[in-house]
XYZ file of C-alpha atoms in Angstrom:
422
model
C 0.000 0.000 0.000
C 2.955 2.029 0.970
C 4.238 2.139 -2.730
C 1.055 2.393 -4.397
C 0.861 5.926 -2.173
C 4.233 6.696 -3.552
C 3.099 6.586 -7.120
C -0.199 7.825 -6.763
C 1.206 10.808 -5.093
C 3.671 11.297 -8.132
C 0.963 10.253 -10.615
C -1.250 13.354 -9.470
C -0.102 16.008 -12.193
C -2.659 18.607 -10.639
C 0.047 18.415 -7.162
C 3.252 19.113 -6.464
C 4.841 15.913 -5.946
C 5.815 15.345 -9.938
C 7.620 18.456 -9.626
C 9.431 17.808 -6.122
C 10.590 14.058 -8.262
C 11.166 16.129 -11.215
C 12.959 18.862 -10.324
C 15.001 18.122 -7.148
C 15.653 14.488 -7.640
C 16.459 14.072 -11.788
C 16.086 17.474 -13.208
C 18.353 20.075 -11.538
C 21.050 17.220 -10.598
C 21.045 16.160 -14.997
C 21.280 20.269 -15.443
C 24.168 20.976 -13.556
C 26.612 17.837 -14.978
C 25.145 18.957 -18.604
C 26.180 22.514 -17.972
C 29.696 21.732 -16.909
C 30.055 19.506 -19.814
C 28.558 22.192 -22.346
C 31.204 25.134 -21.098
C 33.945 23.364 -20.528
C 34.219 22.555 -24.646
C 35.850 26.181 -24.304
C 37.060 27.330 -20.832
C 37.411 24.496 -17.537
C 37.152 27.850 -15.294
C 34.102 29.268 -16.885
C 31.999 25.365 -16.483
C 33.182 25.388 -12.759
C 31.362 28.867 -12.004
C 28.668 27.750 -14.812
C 27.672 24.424 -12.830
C 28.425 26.223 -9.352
C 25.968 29.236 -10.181
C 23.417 26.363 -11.458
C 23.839 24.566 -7.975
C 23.159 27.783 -6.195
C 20.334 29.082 -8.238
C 18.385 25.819 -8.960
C 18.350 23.806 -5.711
C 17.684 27.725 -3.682
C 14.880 28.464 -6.358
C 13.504 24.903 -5.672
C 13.326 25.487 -1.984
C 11.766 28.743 -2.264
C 9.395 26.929 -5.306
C 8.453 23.424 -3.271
C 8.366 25.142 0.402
C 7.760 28.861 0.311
C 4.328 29.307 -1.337
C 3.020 26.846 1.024
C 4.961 28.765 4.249
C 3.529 31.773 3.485
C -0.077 30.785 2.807
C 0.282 28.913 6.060
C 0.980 31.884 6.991
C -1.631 34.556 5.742
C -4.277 32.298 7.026
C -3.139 32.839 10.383
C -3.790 36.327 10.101
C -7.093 36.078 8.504
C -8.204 33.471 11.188
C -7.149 36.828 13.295
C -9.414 38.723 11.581
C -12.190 36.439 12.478
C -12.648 34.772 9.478
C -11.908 31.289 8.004
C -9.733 31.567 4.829
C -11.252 28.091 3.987
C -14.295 29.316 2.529
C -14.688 29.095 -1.103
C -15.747 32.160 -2.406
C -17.596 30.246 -5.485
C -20.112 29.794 -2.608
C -21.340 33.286 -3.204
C -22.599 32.583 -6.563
C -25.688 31.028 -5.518
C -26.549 27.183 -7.373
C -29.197 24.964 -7.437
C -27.675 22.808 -4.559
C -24.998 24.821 -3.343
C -24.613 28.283 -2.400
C -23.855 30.569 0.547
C -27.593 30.986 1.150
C -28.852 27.367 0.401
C -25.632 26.180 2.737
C -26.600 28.331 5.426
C -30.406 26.875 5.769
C -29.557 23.190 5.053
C -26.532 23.058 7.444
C -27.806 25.387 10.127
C -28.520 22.048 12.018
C -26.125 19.707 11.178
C -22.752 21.505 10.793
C -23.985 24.989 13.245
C -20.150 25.997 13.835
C -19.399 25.767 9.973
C -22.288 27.428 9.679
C -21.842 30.356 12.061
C -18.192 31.177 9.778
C -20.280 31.104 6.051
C -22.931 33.824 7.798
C -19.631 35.486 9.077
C -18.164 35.370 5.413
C -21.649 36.529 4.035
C -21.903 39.695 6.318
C -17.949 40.347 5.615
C -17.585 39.180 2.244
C -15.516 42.808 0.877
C -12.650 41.530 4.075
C -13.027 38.198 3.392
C -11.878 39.122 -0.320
C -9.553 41.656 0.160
C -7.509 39.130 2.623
C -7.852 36.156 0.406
C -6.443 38.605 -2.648
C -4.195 39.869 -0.089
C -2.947 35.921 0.686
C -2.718 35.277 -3.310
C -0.740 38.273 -3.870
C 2.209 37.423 -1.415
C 2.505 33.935 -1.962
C 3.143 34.451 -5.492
C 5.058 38.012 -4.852
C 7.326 37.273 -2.534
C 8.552 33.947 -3.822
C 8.672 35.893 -7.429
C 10.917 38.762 -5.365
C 13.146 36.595 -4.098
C 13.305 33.843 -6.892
C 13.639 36.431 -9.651
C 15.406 39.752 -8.415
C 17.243 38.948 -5.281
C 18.417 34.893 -6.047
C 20.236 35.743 -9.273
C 21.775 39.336 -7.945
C 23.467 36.991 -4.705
C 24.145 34.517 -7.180
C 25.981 37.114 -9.250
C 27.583 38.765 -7.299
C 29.733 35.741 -5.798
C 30.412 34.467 -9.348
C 31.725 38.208 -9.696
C 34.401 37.989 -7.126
C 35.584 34.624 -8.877
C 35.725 36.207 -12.253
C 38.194 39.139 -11.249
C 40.281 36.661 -9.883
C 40.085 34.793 -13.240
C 40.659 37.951 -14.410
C 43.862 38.496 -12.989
C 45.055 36.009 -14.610
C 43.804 36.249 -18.446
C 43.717 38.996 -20.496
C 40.443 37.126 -21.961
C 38.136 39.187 -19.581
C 37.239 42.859 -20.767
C 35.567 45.163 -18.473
C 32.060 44.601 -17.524
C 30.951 48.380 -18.022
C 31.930 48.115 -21.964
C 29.892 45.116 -22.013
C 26.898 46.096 -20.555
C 26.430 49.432 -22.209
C 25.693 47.141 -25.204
C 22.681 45.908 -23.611
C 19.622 47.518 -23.895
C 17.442 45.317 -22.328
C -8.049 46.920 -8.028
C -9.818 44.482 -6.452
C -12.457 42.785 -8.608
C -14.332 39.684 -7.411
C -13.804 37.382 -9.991
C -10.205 37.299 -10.307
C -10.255 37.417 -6.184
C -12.445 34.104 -6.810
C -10.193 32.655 -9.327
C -6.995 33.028 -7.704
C -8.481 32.070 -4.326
C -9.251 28.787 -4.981
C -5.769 28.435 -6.496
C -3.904 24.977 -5.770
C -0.532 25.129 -4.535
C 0.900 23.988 -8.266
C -1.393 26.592 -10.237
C 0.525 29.515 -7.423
C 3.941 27.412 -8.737
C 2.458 28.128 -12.066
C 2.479 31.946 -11.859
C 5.213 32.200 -9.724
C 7.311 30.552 -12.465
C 6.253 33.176 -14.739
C 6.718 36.123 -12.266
C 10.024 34.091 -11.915
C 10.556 34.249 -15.406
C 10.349 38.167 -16.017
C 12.899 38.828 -12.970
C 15.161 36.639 -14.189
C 15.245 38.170 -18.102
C 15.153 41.450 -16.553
C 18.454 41.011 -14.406
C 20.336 39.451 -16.508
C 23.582 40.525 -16.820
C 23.541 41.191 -20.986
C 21.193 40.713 -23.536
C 22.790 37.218 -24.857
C 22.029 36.101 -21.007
C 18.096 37.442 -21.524
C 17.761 35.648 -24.808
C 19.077 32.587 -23.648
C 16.948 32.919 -20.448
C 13.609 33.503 -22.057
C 14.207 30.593 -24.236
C 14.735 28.414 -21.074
C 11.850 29.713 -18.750
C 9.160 29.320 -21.312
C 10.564 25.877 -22.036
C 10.517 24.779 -18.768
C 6.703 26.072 -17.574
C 5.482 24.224 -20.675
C 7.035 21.202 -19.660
C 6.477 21.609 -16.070
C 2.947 22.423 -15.911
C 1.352 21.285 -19.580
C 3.193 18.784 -21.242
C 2.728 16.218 -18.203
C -1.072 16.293 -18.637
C -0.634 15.767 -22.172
C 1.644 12.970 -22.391
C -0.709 11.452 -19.558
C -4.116 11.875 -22.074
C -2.103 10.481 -24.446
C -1.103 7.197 -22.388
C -4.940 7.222 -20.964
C -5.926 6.772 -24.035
C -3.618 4.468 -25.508
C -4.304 2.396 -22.649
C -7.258 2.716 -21.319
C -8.544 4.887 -18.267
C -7.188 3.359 -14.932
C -8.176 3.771 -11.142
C -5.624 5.096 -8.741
C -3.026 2.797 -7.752
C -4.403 3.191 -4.002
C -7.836 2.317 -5.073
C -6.505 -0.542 -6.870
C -4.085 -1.965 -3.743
C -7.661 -1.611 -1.547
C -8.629 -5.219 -1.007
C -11.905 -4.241 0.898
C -12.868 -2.252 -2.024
C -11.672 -5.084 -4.632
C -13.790 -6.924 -2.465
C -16.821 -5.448 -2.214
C -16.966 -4.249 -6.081
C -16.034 -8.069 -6.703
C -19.852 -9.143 -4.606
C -21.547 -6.707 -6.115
C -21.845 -3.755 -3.191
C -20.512 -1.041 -4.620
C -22.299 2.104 -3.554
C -22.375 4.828 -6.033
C -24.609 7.646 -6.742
C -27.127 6.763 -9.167
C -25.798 8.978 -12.134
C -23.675 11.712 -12.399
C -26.129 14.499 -12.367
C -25.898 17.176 -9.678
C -29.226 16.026 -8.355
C -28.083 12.534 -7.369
C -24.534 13.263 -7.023
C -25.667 16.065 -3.799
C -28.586 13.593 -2.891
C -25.803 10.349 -2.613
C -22.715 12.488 -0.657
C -25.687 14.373 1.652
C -27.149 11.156 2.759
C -25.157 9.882 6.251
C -25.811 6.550 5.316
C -23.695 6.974 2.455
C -20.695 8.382 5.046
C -18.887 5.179 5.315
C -18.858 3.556 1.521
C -15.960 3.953 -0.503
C -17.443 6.478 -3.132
C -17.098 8.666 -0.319
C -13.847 7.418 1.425
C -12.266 7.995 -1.730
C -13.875 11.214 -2.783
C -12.773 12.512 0.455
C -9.554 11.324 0.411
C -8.312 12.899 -3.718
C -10.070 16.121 -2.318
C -13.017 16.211 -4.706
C -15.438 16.705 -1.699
C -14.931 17.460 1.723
C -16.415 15.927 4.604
C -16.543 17.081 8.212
C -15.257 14.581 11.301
C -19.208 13.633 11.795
C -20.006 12.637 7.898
C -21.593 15.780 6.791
C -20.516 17.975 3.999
C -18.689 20.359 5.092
C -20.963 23.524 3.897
C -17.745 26.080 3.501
C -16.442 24.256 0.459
C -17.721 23.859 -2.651
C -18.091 21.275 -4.707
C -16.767 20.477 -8.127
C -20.008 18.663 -9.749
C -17.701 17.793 -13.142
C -15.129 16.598 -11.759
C -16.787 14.530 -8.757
C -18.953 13.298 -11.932
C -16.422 12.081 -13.420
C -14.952 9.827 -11.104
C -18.742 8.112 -10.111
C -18.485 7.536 -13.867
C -15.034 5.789 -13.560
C -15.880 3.867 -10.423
C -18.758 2.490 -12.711
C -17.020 1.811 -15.719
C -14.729 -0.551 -13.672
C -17.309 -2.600 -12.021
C -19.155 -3.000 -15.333
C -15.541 -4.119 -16.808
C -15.431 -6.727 -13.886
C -18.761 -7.687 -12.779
C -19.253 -10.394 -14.836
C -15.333 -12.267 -14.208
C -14.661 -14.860 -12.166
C -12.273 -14.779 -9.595
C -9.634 -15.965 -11.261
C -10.264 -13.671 -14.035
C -10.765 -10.597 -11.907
C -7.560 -11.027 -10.162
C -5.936 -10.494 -13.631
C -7.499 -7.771 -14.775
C -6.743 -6.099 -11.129
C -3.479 -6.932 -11.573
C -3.306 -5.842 -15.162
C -4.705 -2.515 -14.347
C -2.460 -1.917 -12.028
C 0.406 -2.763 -14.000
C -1.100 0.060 -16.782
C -1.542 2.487 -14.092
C 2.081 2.334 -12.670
C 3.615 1.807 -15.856
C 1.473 4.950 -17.087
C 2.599 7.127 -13.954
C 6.211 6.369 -14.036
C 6.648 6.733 -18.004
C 5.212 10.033 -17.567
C 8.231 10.712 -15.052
C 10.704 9.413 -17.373
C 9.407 11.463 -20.163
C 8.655 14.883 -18.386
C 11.651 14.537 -16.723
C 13.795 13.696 -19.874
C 12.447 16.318 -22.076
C 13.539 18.934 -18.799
C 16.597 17.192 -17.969
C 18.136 16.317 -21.453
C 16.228 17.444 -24.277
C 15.262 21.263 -22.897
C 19.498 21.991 -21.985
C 20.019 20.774 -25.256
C 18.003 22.447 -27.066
C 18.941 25.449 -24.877
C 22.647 24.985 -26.228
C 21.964 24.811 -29.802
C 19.759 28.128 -29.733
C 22.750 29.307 -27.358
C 25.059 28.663 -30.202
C 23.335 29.596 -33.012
C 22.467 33.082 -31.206
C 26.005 34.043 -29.957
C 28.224 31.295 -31.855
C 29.335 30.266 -27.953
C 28.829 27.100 -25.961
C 29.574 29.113 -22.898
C 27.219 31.121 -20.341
C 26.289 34.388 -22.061
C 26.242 35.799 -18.644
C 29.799 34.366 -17.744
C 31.511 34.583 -21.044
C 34.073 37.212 -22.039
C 32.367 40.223 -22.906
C 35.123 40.539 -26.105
C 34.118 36.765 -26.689
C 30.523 37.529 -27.376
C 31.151 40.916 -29.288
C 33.210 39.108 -31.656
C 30.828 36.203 -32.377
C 27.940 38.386 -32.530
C 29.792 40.204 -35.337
C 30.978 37.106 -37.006
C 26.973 35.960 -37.131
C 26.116 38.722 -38.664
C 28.675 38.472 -41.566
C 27.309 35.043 -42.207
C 23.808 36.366 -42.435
């Protein structure tokens, strides 16, 4: 059970645990050998402060990246809770639906769930606060990561390769003076987007903190060779970070077939009871039976619920009932009644002999599915994206080294001879 966690918890391309396997343990490790090898084709010194600056930046951006934005929303909701309000409350709530809504909550939890209850008709009579301080949460755990990742990372990271390259500089007459080579480059509150970015996951924050990431970096570069080669990099790596992972799992999905979670599938009382026949699910996926199945307490204890609950589709208070601050995702909790039933209708009619092979088949698909997805994303970042990155390197300044660490008179003079070819 323990390693069908593991790779469910990678699997889950809408969290951050891809990207903590991704980037800290294949990714940034591939990056920095690559980058030594790339530079050192031309200059030993220059790959030792290229693969020394990538240490520094990549495994302090990923700290910031992995633990910051969840820090500081930790947090921001201490300070709302201060204010008196719970920063748990989806503000979707407040556009009223046909079973779900601030209003509707209110009357049909007043009973059950008074406490909750008590915080929505705090939210409802403070819902201007409750914004500004969940716009005020978005803002600085995307800001302040972006600050520090972008502006105030690379200028630390600069200024110790700086001390290294005057000494490097004492020794070569390679080096020209920095100043010649930089004067050649010339590089309201509104309550939808205060809905929008509220209900934010941790990843989607990632997201736009890679692309607030992004413009610092390009901005403080230290030429214009180092911005090109920069903007190249960061758009590469948010489209393989955050897009191309989802694709390349459709694509397997469907090559495959759709699979249950690897937990679901390593559940023998759920095997069990989908193998007799029990297998409590709403009776379709409309929002009328989907509300009338997770609202009934006799429903608290079957597995449509434990493992609604427990991917975070729904959300269920200690004694069963819906908890009436959150709101509910009616597509997507849809979608997985839909693929509860599709497996039981794939299995119903197996014997047990049978049925333990297709268990164990699926399984096999799911895993397979999860950790080719890994070995994909993370060799398109690791391998192809650096590569890539080099060749568009080359092609712009007719270098394989650093454009921010190579000789100023270096890049001049290949910039020059690139032109003459054009």
């Amino acid at each position: 059970m323990a390693i069908s966690n593991i790779i469910s918890a990678i699997g889950n391309n809408s969290s951050i645990y891809p990207l903590i396997v991704r980037d800290c343990g294949i990714e940034v490790p591939a990056k920095i050998g690559i980058t030594y090898n790339q530079n050192k084709k031309e200059s030993k010194e220059i790959a030792y402060l290229a693969a020394r600056e990538r240490f520094l930046d990549e495994y302090s951006t990923s700290a910031v990246w992995l633990g910051g934005i969840p820090l500081i929303s930790k947090v921001c909701d201490y300070f709302i809770n201060k204010l008196g309000m719970n920063p748990n409350i989806n503000l979707k709530l407040f556009k009223e639906e046909k079973f779900q809504g601030v209003e509707y909550n209110i009357k049909k939890f007043q009973d059950t769930a008074p406490v909750e209850v008590k915080e929505l008709i705090k939210a409802k009579n403070n819902k201007k606060l409750l914004e500004k301080a969940l716009a005020g949460k978005f803002i600085a755990s995307t800001s302040i990561p972006i600050l520090f990742m972008g502006f105030i990372l690379p200028k630390l990271v600069f200024a110790s390769s700086a001390k290294k390259i005057e000494a490097m500089r004492q020794k070569t007459t390679n080096f020209v003076k920095k100043e010649r080579f930089f004067k050649d480059n010339s590089v309201s509150f509104k309550g939808n987007w205060i809905t929008t970015t509220a209900n934010f996951t941790t990843q989607n924050k990632m997201a736009v903190t890679d692309g607030g990431y992004a413009i610092g970096r390009i901005s403080t570069a230290r030429n214009k060779y180092e911005s090109i080669d920069l903007a190249f990099k960061m758009s590469g790596m948010m489209l393989l970070n955050f897009v191309t992972p989802k694709w390349i799992e459709k694509a397997l999905d469907t090559l495959t077939g759709k699979q249950l979670d690897p937990i679901i599938l390593a559940d023998k009382d759920f095997l069990s009871v989908v193998k007799k026949g029990a297998l409590k699910l709403p009776k379709s996926s409309k929002p009328e039976d989907l509300f009338k199945f997770i609202d009934n307490l006799k429903n608290k204890d079957t597995n449509f619920i434990k493992y609604a609950k427990k991917f975070e589709i729904i959300k269920i208070l200690d004694n069963g009932i819906r908890d009436p601050r959150a709101y509910v995702d009616i597509k997507k909790l849809g979608k997985f009644r839909d693929e509860l039933e599709n497996f039981v209708n794939k299995t119903k009619t197996l014997n047990q002999t049978d049925y333990k092979k297709i268990i164990k088949k699926s399984k096999a698909l799911k895993n397979s599915n999860i950790l080719t997805n890994v070995a994909i994303s993370s060799f398109l970042l690791a391998y192809v994206l650096p590569k890539c990155q080099f060749a568009f390197r080359k092609l712009v300044t007719g270098s394989d080294l650093e454009p921010g660490l190579a000789p100023a008179e270096k890049n001049l003079t290949t910039r020059n001879n690139n032109l003459k070819i054009c």
